[in-house]
């Protein structure tokens, strides 16, 4: 393997950046993993499935409702989408 950033790592960086930008929260690695585990356990509401590998969820975390895209292949959150009151 070449010494670059993996897709898995790039997705994590992107998701944390979007969480900060769109919801004003800074996630550490433990909080980020906790969100992914909540989704894997089926504790969150599915909004849509735009593809076989990606699903959009509505989650409640740190007192905020957020829309997240989850990558089933890598078992992690890919990005945080802007939340609109009218879904």
mmCIF file of C-alpha atoms in Angstrom:
data_model
loop_
_atom_site.group_PDB
_atom_site.id
_atom_site.type_symbol
_atom_site.label_atom_id
_atom_site.label_comp_id
_atom_site.label_asym_id
_atom_site.label_seq_id
_atom_site.Cartn_x
_atom_site.Cartn_y
_atom_site.Cartn_z
ATOM 1 C CA UNK A 1 0.000 0.000 0.000
ATOM 2 C CA UNK A 2 1.226 3.447 -0.843
ATOM 3 C CA UNK A 3 1.455 5.904 1.994
ATOM 4 C CA UNK A 4 -1.572 8.070 1.253
ATOM 5 C CA UNK A 5 -4.922 8.735 2.818
ATOM 6 C CA UNK A 6 -7.347 5.833 2.443
ATOM 7 C CA UNK A 7 -10.931 6.335 1.333
ATOM 8 C CA UNK A 8 -12.063 5.268 4.795
ATOM 9 C CA UNK A 9 -9.899 7.929 6.441
ATOM 10 C CA UNK A 10 -10.925 10.608 3.909
ATOM 11 C CA UNK A 11 -14.616 9.886 4.608
ATOM 12 C CA UNK A 12 -14.066 10.336 8.352
ATOM 13 C CA UNK A 13 -12.257 13.644 7.858
ATOM 14 C CA UNK A 14 -14.992 14.881 5.518
ATOM 15 C CA UNK A 15 -17.807 13.857 7.894
ATOM 16 C CA UNK A 16 -16.236 15.545 10.920
ATOM 17 C CA UNK A 17 -15.662 18.712 8.900
ATOM 18 C CA UNK A 18 -19.296 18.788 7.742
ATOM 19 C CA UNK A 19 -20.587 18.162 11.290
ATOM 20 C CA UNK A 20 -18.669 21.208 12.438
ATOM 21 C CA UNK A 21 -19.721 23.323 9.464
ATOM 22 C CA UNK A 22 -23.430 22.406 9.426
ATOM 23 C CA UNK A 23 -24.246 21.681 13.065
ATOM 24 C CA UNK A 24 -21.548 23.523 15.009
ATOM 25 C CA UNK A 25 -20.261 20.402 16.774
ATOM 26 C CA UNK A 26 -16.702 19.110 16.905
ATOM 27 C CA UNK A 27 -16.643 15.316 17.004
ATOM 28 C CA UNK A 28 -13.733 13.382 18.414
ATOM 29 C CA UNK A 29 -13.095 9.823 17.243
ATOM 30 C CA UNK A 30 -15.133 8.304 20.074
ATOM 31 C CA UNK A 31 -18.195 10.436 19.383
ATOM 32 C CA UNK A 32 -17.885 9.729 15.666
ATOM 33 C CA UNK A 33 -17.775 5.972 16.360
ATOM 34 C CA UNK A 34 -20.722 6.262 18.750
ATOM 35 C CA UNK A 35 -22.892 7.723 15.960
ATOM 36 C CA UNK A 36 -21.881 4.889 13.615
ATOM 37 C CA UNK A 37 -22.676 2.299 16.297
ATOM 38 C CA UNK A 38 -26.115 3.846 16.916
ATOM 39 C CA UNK A 39 -26.874 3.386 13.224
ATOM 40 C CA UNK A 40 -25.503 -0.177 13.102
ATOM 41 C CA UNK A 41 -27.714 -1.132 16.073
ATOM 42 C CA UNK A 42 -30.788 0.158 14.234
ATOM 43 C CA UNK A 43 -31.541 2.905 16.751
ATOM 44 C CA UNK A 44 -32.010 5.607 14.139
ATOM 45 C CA UNK A 45 -34.704 6.531 11.600
ATOM 46 C CA UNK A 46 -34.078 5.780 7.907
ATOM 47 C CA UNK A 47 -35.013 8.672 5.610
ATOM 48 C CA UNK A 48 -33.967 7.173 2.267
ATOM 49 C CA UNK A 49 -31.664 4.744 0.496
ATOM 50 C CA UNK A 50 -30.146 6.545 -2.502
ATOM 51 C CA UNK A 51 -27.969 3.517 -3.352
ATOM 52 C CA UNK A 52 -27.191 -0.001 -2.185
ATOM 53 C CA UNK A 53 -24.128 1.197 -0.279
ATOM 54 C CA UNK A 54 -25.439 4.461 1.211
ATOM 55 C CA UNK A 55 -28.386 5.250 3.467
ATOM 56 C CA UNK A 56 -29.569 8.600 4.831
ATOM 57 C CA UNK A 57 -30.581 8.604 8.502
ATOM 58 C CA UNK A 58 -32.175 11.117 10.827
ATOM 59 C CA UNK A 59 -30.347 10.935 14.151
ATOM 60 C CA UNK A 60 -30.579 12.702 17.487
ATOM 61 C CA UNK A 61 -27.182 13.376 19.020
ATOM 62 C CA UNK A 62 -25.965 15.950 21.538
ATOM 63 C CA UNK A 63 -29.462 17.438 21.642
ATOM 64 C CA UNK A 64 -29.589 18.071 17.886
ATOM 65 C CA UNK A 65 -31.423 16.370 15.071
ATOM 66 C CA UNK A 66 -29.077 15.709 12.182
ATOM 67 C CA UNK A 67 -29.205 14.068 8.771
ATOM 68 C CA UNK A 68 -26.288 11.755 8.096
ATOM 69 C CA UNK A 69 -25.217 9.573 5.175
ATOM 70 C CA UNK A 70 -23.964 6.158 6.266
ATOM 71 C CA UNK A 71 -21.696 3.921 4.166
ATOM 72 C CA UNK A 72 -22.726 0.285 4.731
ATOM 73 C CA UNK A 73 -19.610 -1.088 3.077
ATOM 74 C CA UNK A 74 -17.219 0.731 5.410
ATOM 75 C CA UNK A 75 -19.630 0.866 8.390
ATOM 76 C CA UNK A 76 -19.167 4.564 9.008
ATOM 77 C CA UNK A 77 -20.758 7.976 8.578
ATOM 78 C CA UNK A 78 -19.752 9.592 5.285
ATOM 79 C CA UNK A 79 -21.186 13.090 5.708
ATOM 80 C CA UNK A 80 -23.636 15.269 7.587
ATOM 81 C CA UNK A 81 -26.317 16.868 5.420
ATOM 82 C CA UNK A 82 -27.976 20.226 6.125
ATOM 83 C CA UNK A 83 -31.086 19.694 8.246
ATOM 84 C CA UNK A 84 -34.345 21.275 7.124
ATOM 85 C CA UNK A 85 -37.380 21.386 9.401
ATOM 86 C CA UNK A 86 -39.525 20.077 6.552
ATOM 87 C CA UNK A 87 -38.176 16.709 5.462
#
